[in-house]
PDB file of C-alpha atoms in Angstrom:
ATOM      1  CA  GLN A   1      -4.461 -28.338   3.294  1.00 59.00           C
ATOM      2  CA  GLU A   2      -6.840 -29.320   6.158  1.00 64.00           C
ATOM      3  CA  TYR A   3      -9.979 -27.825   6.015  1.00 62.00           C
ATOM      4  CA  GLN A   4     -13.162 -28.388   8.664  1.00 65.00           C
ATOM      5  CA  VAL A   5     -16.639 -28.340   6.718  1.00 73.00           C
ATOM      6  CA  ASN A   6     -20.218 -29.832   8.120  1.00 74.00           C
ATOM      7  CA  ALA A   7     -21.538 -31.644   5.714  1.00 80.00           C
ATOM      8  CA  THR A   8     -25.515 -32.282   4.220  1.00 81.00           C
ATOM      9  CA  TYR A   9     -26.503 -34.991   2.622  1.00 86.00           C
ATOM     10  CA  SER A  10     -29.469 -35.479   0.454  1.00 89.00           C
ATOM     11  CA  MET A  11     -29.934 -39.128   0.144  1.00 88.00           C
ATOM     12  CA  GLY A  12     -28.017 -41.984   1.596  1.00 89.00           C
ATOM     13  CA  PRO A  13     -26.171 -42.576   5.217  1.00 88.00           C
ATOM     14  CA  SER A  14     -24.244 -39.996   6.695  1.00 84.00           C
ATOM     15  CA  THR A  15     -21.573 -42.047   7.687  1.00 85.00           C
ATOM     16  CA  TYR A  16     -19.525 -44.720   6.177  1.00 84.00           C
ATOM     17  CA  SER A  17     -21.356 -48.402   5.139  1.00 85.00           C
ATOM     18  CA  SER A  18     -20.101 -50.454   2.478  1.00 89.00           C
ATOM     19  CA  ASN A  19     -21.731 -51.660  -0.084  1.00 90.00           C
ATOM     20  CA  THR A  20     -23.994 -48.358  -0.080  1.00 90.00           C
ATOM     21  CA  ILE A  21     -24.362 -44.875  -1.742  1.00 91.00           C
ATOM     22  CA  THR A  22     -24.683 -41.426  -0.072  1.00 89.00           C
ATOM     23  CA  PHE A  23     -24.934 -38.410  -2.387  1.00 87.00           C
ATOM     24  CA  LEU A  24     -23.076 -35.130  -0.740  1.00 83.00           C
ATOM     25  CA  GLU A  25     -25.502 -31.521  -1.112  1.00 83.00           C
ATOM     26  CA  SER A  26     -22.984 -29.282   0.440  1.00 79.00           C
ATOM     27  CA  LEU A  27     -20.279 -28.660   2.204  1.00 75.00           C
ATOM     28  CA  GLU A  28     -19.949 -25.725   4.791  1.00 73.00           C
ATOM     29  CA  HIS A  29     -16.797 -24.050   5.573  1.00 69.00           C
ATOM     30  CA  TYR A  30     -15.728 -24.063   8.988  1.00 83.00           C
ATOM     31  CA  SER A  31     -13.966 -20.947   9.707  1.00 91.00           C
ATOM     32  CA  CYS A  32     -13.818 -18.044  12.098  1.00 94.00           C
ATOM     33  CA  GLN A  33     -14.052 -14.117  12.342  1.00 97.00           C
ATOM     34  CA  GLU A  34     -11.649 -11.613  14.260  1.00 97.00           C
ATOM     35  CA  ILE A  35     -13.799  -8.959  15.584  1.00 98.00           C
ATOM     36  CA  VAL A  36     -11.762  -6.292  16.722  1.00 98.00           C
ATOM     37  CA  LEU A  37     -13.545  -4.427  19.360  1.00 98.00           C
ATOM     38  CA  PRO A  38     -12.551  -0.724  20.192  1.00 97.00           C
ATOM     39  CA  GLY A  39     -12.925  -0.518  24.431  1.00 97.00           C
ATOM     40  CA  GLY A  40     -16.343   1.584  25.621  1.00 98.00           C
ATOM     41  CA  TRP A  41     -19.507   0.731  23.575  1.00 98.00           C
ATOM     42  CA  TYR A  42     -19.036  -0.397  19.911  1.00 98.00           C
ATOM     43  CA  ILE A  43     -22.063  -2.365  17.716  1.00 98.00           C
ATOM     44  CA  TYR A  44     -21.155  -5.139  16.861  1.00 98.00           C
ATOM     45  CA  SER A  45     -22.239  -8.073  14.531  1.00 98.00           C
ATOM     46  CA  SER A  46     -20.639 -11.896  13.381  1.00 98.00           C
ATOM     47  CA  TYR A  47     -21.622 -14.109  10.411  1.00 97.00           C
ATOM     48  CA  ILE A  48     -20.396 -16.737  11.859  1.00 97.00           C
ATOM     49  CA  LEU A  49     -22.845 -19.744  13.424  1.00 96.00           C
ATOM     50  CA  SER A  50     -20.975 -21.044  16.042  1.00 95.00           C
ATOM     51  CA  GLU A  51     -21.923 -24.527  17.334  1.00 92.00           C
ATOM     52  CA  ASP A  52     -22.995 -23.051  20.822  1.00 96.00           C
ATOM     53  CA  MET A  53     -24.549 -19.596  20.415  1.00 98.00           C
ATOM     54  CA  ASN A  54     -24.711 -18.836  24.259  1.00 98.00           C
ATOM     55  CA  ALA A  55     -23.861 -15.909  24.670  1.00 98.00           C
ATOM     56  CA  GLU A  56     -21.409 -16.591  27.337  1.00 98.00           C
ATOM     57  CA  MET A  57     -19.723 -19.536  25.512  1.00 98.00           C
ATOM     58  CA  VAL A  58     -19.473 -16.738  22.566  1.00 98.00           C
ATOM     59  CA  MET A  59     -17.848 -14.126  24.811  1.00 98.00           C
ATOM     60  CA  SER A  60     -16.188 -16.099  27.278  1.00 97.00           C
ATOM     61  CA  SER A  61     -13.015 -14.956  25.229  1.00 95.00           C
ATOM     62  CA  LEU A  62     -13.094 -12.034  26.872  1.00 97.00           C
ATOM     63  CA  GLU A  63     -13.514 -13.054  30.156  1.00 92.00           C
ATOM     64  CA  ASP A  64     -12.440 -10.280  32.588  1.00 95.00           C
ATOM     65  CA  ASN A  65     -12.602  -7.829  30.352  1.00 98.00           C
ATOM     66  CA  LEU A  66     -16.641  -7.775  28.976  1.00 98.00           C
ATOM     67  CA  ILE A  67     -18.902  -5.183  31.322  1.00 98.00           C
ATOM     68  CA  ILE A  68     -22.382  -5.477  29.068  1.00 98.00           C
ATOM     69  CA  VAL A  69     -23.669  -7.047  26.201  1.00 98.00           C
ATOM     70  CA  LYS A  70     -26.798  -5.164  25.622  1.00 98.00           C
ATOM     71  CA  ASN A  71     -29.472  -6.590  22.344  1.00 98.00           C
ATOM     72  CA  ASN A  72     -32.236  -4.378  19.874  1.00 95.00           C
ATOM     73  CA  ASN A  73     -34.990  -5.201  22.805  1.00 95.00           C
ATOM     74  CA  GLY A  74     -33.312  -4.302  25.913  1.00 96.00           C
ATOM     75  CA  SER A  75     -32.391  -7.873  27.059  1.00 98.00           C
ATOM     76  CA  VAL A  76     -28.679  -7.565  28.144  1.00 98.00           C
ATOM     77  CA  TYR A  77     -25.794 -10.524  29.714  1.00 98.00           C
ATOM     78  CA  LEU A  78     -24.109  -8.995  32.847  1.00 98.00           C
ATOM     79  CA  PRO A  79     -20.849 -11.363  33.126  1.00 98.00           C
ATOM     80  CA  GLU A  80     -19.350  -9.608  36.098  1.00 97.00           C
ATOM     81  CA  TRP A  81     -23.162 -10.872  37.873  1.00 97.00           C
ATOM     82  CA  GLU A  82     -24.040 -14.716  36.583  1.00 97.00           C
ATOM     83  CA  PHE A  83     -26.819 -13.140  34.341  1.00 98.00           C
ATOM     84  CA  ASN A  84     -27.412 -13.917  30.954  1.00 98.00           C
ATOM     85  CA  GLY A  85     -30.801 -12.217  29.722  1.00 98.00           C
ATOM     86  CA  ILE A  86     -30.416 -12.512  25.851  1.00 98.00           C
ATOM     87  CA  GLY A  87     -29.274 -16.479  25.676  1.00 98.00           C
ATOM     88  CA  ASP A  88     -28.289 -17.269  22.454  1.00 98.00           C
ATOM     89  CA  LEU A  89     -27.630 -14.944  20.266  1.00 98.00           C
ATOM     90  CA  ASP A  90     -29.132 -14.347  17.315  1.00 98.00           C
ATOM     91  CA  PHE A  91     -26.161 -14.206  14.058  1.00 97.00           C
ATOM     92  CA  HIS A  92     -29.190 -11.699  11.590  1.00 97.00           C
ATOM     93  CA  TYR A  93     -28.967  -9.047  14.667  1.00 97.00           C
ATOM     94  CA  GLY A  94     -26.274  -6.514  15.831  1.00 98.00           C
ATOM     95  CA  TYR A  95     -25.719  -6.487  19.970  1.00 98.00           C
ATOM     96  CA  GLN A  96     -23.958  -3.306  21.546  1.00 98.00           C
ATOM     97  CA  ILE A  97     -21.148  -4.033  23.653  1.00 98.00           C
ATOM     98  CA  LYS A  98     -18.973  -2.964  26.467  1.00 98.00           C
ATOM     99  CA  THR A  99     -15.722  -3.511  27.478  1.00 98.00           C
ATOM    100  CA  HIS A 100     -12.942  -2.308  30.127  1.00 98.00           C
ATOM    101  CA  THR A 101     -10.504  -1.573  27.319  1.00 98.00           C
ATOM    102  CA  SER A 102      -9.543  -2.819  23.666  1.00 98.00           C
ATOM    103  CA  ASP A 103      -9.655  -6.228  22.598  1.00 98.00           C
ATOM    104  CA  ILE A 104     -10.628  -9.098  19.885  1.00 98.00           C
ATOM    105  CA  LEU A 105     -13.519 -11.144  20.604  1.00 98.00           C
ATOM    106  CA  GLU A 106     -12.812 -14.907  18.050  1.00 97.00           C
ATOM    107  CA  ILE A 107     -16.316 -16.197  17.289  1.00 97.00           C
ATOM    108  CA  CYS A 108     -14.930 -19.588  15.280  1.00 95.00           C
ATOM    109  CA  GLY A 109     -18.096 -21.624  13.504  1.00 94.00           C
ATOM    110  CA  LEU A 110     -20.314 -22.346   9.992  1.00 92.00           C
ATOM    111  CA  GLN A 111     -20.113 -18.918   8.160  1.00 92.00           C
ATOM    112  CA  ILE A 112     -23.640 -17.666   7.324  1.00 92.00           C
ATOM    113  CA  LYS A 113     -24.240 -17.066   3.787  1.00 90.00           C
ATOM    114  CA  PRO A 114     -25.969 -13.205   3.527  1.00 93.00           C
ATOM    115  CA  GLU A 115     -28.195 -14.579   0.149  1.00 92.00           C
ATOM    116  CA  GLU A 116     -29.593 -17.341   2.171  1.00 92.00           C
ATOM    117  CA  ASN A 117     -30.826 -15.501   5.372  1.00 94.00           C
ATOM    118  CA  PRO A 118     -32.052 -12.594   5.048  1.00 94.00           C
ATOM    119  CA  ILE A 119     -32.974 -10.116   7.395  1.00 94.00           C
ATOM    120  CA  SER A 120     -36.193  -9.402   9.143  1.00 93.00           C
ATOM    121  CA  LEU A 121     -37.212  -6.348  10.534  1.00 93.00           C
ATOM    122  CA  ASP A 122     -39.464  -4.456  12.397  1.00 93.00           C
ATOM    123  CA  ALA A 123     -40.117  -0.552  13.303  1.00 93.00           C
ATOM    124  CA  GLY A 124     -38.640   1.646  14.360  1.00 94.00           C
ATOM    125  CA  TRP A 125     -34.619   1.102  15.838  1.00 95.00           C
ATOM    126  CA  ASN A 126     -33.066  -2.219  14.605  1.00 97.00           C
ATOM    127  CA  ILE A 127     -30.024  -3.406  15.580  1.00 97.00           C
ATOM    128  CA  ILE A 128     -28.871  -5.239  12.299  1.00 97.00           C
ATOM    129  CA  ALA A 129     -26.587  -7.745  11.123  1.00 97.00           C
ATOM    130  CA  TYR A 130     -23.746  -7.283   8.436  1.00 97.00           C
ATOM    131  CA  LEU A 131     -23.365 -10.577   6.912  1.00 97.00           C
ATOM    132  CA  ARG A 132     -20.904 -10.354   4.318  1.00 96.00           C
ATOM    133  CA  GLU A 133     -16.333 -10.779   5.143  1.00 94.00           C
ATOM    134  CA  ASN A 134     -15.994  -7.209   2.395  1.00 96.00           C
ATOM    135  CA  SER A 135     -17.349  -3.698   2.922  1.00 97.00           C
ATOM    136  CA  ALA A 136     -19.440  -2.522   0.595  1.00 97.00           C
ATOM    137  CA  ALA A 137     -21.370   1.213   0.584  1.00 97.00           C
ATOM    138  CA  VAL A 138     -24.167   1.496   2.951  1.00 97.00           C
ATOM    139  CA  ASP A 139     -26.729   2.948  -0.088  1.00 96.00           C
ATOM    140  CA  ILE A 140     -25.912  -0.132  -2.504  1.00 95.00           C
ATOM    141  CA  VAL A 141     -26.210  -2.669   0.495  1.00 95.00           C
ATOM    142  CA  LEU A 142     -29.636  -0.671   1.101  1.00 95.00           C
ATOM    143  CA  GLU A 143     -30.695   0.208  -1.913  1.00 94.00           C
ATOM    144  CA  SER A 144     -34.214  -2.660  -2.067  1.00 92.00           C
ATOM    145  CA  LEU A 145     -35.113  -0.371   1.420  1.00 92.00           C
ATOM    146  CA  THR A 146     -34.303   2.744   0.129  1.00 91.00           C
ATOM    147  CA  ASP A 147     -36.485   1.881  -3.422  1.00 90.00           C
ATOM    148  CA  ASP A 148     -39.356   1.979  -1.089  1.00 87.00           C
ATOM    149  CA  ASP A 149     -39.020   4.395   1.148  1.00 89.00           C
ATOM    150  CA  ASN A 150     -38.367   2.605   3.497  1.00 91.00           C
ATOM    151  CA  LEU A 151     -35.795   4.170   5.342  1.00 95.00           C
ATOM    152  CA  ILE A 152     -34.928   7.023   7.196  1.00 96.00           C
ATOM    153  CA  ILE A 153     -32.244   6.603   9.154  1.00 97.00           C
ATOM    154  CA  VAL A 154     -29.342   4.285   9.608  1.00 97.00           C
ATOM    155  CA  LYS A 155     -26.353   4.675  12.194  1.00 97.00           C
ATOM    156  CA  ASP A 156     -22.742   3.033  13.011  1.00 95.00           C
ATOM    157  CA  TYR A 157     -21.957   2.583  16.349  1.00 94.00           C
ATOM    158  CA  THR A 158     -20.344   6.237  15.776  1.00 95.00           C
ATOM    159  CA  GLY A 159     -23.349   8.049  15.682  1.00 96.00           C
ATOM    160  CA  SER A 160     -22.841   9.002  11.821  1.00 97.00           C
ATOM    161  CA  PRO A 161     -25.759   8.975  10.402  1.00 98.00           C
ATOM    162  CA  TYR A 162     -26.833   7.471   6.600  1.00 98.00           C
ATOM    163  CA  LEU A 163     -29.763   9.568   5.633  1.00 97.00           C
ATOM    164  CA  PRO A 164     -31.304   9.261   1.998  1.00 96.00           C
ATOM    165  CA  GLU A 165     -33.533  11.746   1.402  1.00 95.00           C
ATOM    166  CA  TRP A 166     -30.693  13.872   1.665  1.00 96.00           C
ATOM    167  CA  ASP A 167     -28.566  11.966   0.128  1.00 95.00           C
ATOM    168  CA  TYR A 168     -26.376  11.827   2.483  1.00 97.00           C
ATOM    169  CA  ASN A 169     -23.643   9.080   3.515  1.00 97.00           C
ATOM    170  CA  GLY A 170     -22.162   9.578   6.608  1.00 97.00           C
ATOM    171  CA  ILE A 171     -21.295   6.304   7.741  1.00 98.00           C
ATOM    172  CA  GLY A 172     -19.294   4.726   4.054  1.00 97.00           C
ATOM    173  CA  ASP A 173     -19.342   1.341   3.462  1.00 98.00           C
ATOM    174  CA  LEU A 174     -20.612  -0.946   5.940  1.00 97.00           C
ATOM    175  CA  ARG A 175     -18.429  -3.054   6.939  1.00 97.00           C
ATOM    176  CA  ALA A 176     -18.110  -6.597   8.622  1.00 97.00           C
ATOM    177  CA  GLY A 177     -17.328  -6.818  12.290  1.00 97.00           C
ATOM    178  CA  GLN A 178     -20.262  -3.829  13.029  1.00 97.00           C
ATOM    179  CA  GLY A 179     -23.856  -3.564  13.576  1.00 95.00           C
TER     180      GLY A 179
END
């Protein structure tokens, strides 16, 4: 099988040279993530770092189906008006997205390792990414925040809540592709 990878080197040249030694530090796997958009409003996230994270480039596969992408700060990408107030998307965060109909957003690039990419939270509301491929229970994923009594409420894109103070989990599992 053939894989596309991104190599990083700890010592030596990164291109072939005769009579030299290069030490390989790591190989990062190039992959794609397909995010199923249900149509209408949705909150998505991705565990992929694309070569070009510009909102216009990442969303280009949605063509005329995309209405708006909005970040946590209220900045928007409006393709109909050719306005990109977001600039580059940040894989640490989730984004509100609205499409006319259901669609699939495909993002290709390097897969992010969640253990190497902590997510910073501001006081108040945040739209965060879920950086894992496999689903996991919301209470386990956010356990460090609940242990510190620093988490009040989490909502998914449908408005279903997780309320740790009341030991209520209306979300269930966090899933890849959702914010």
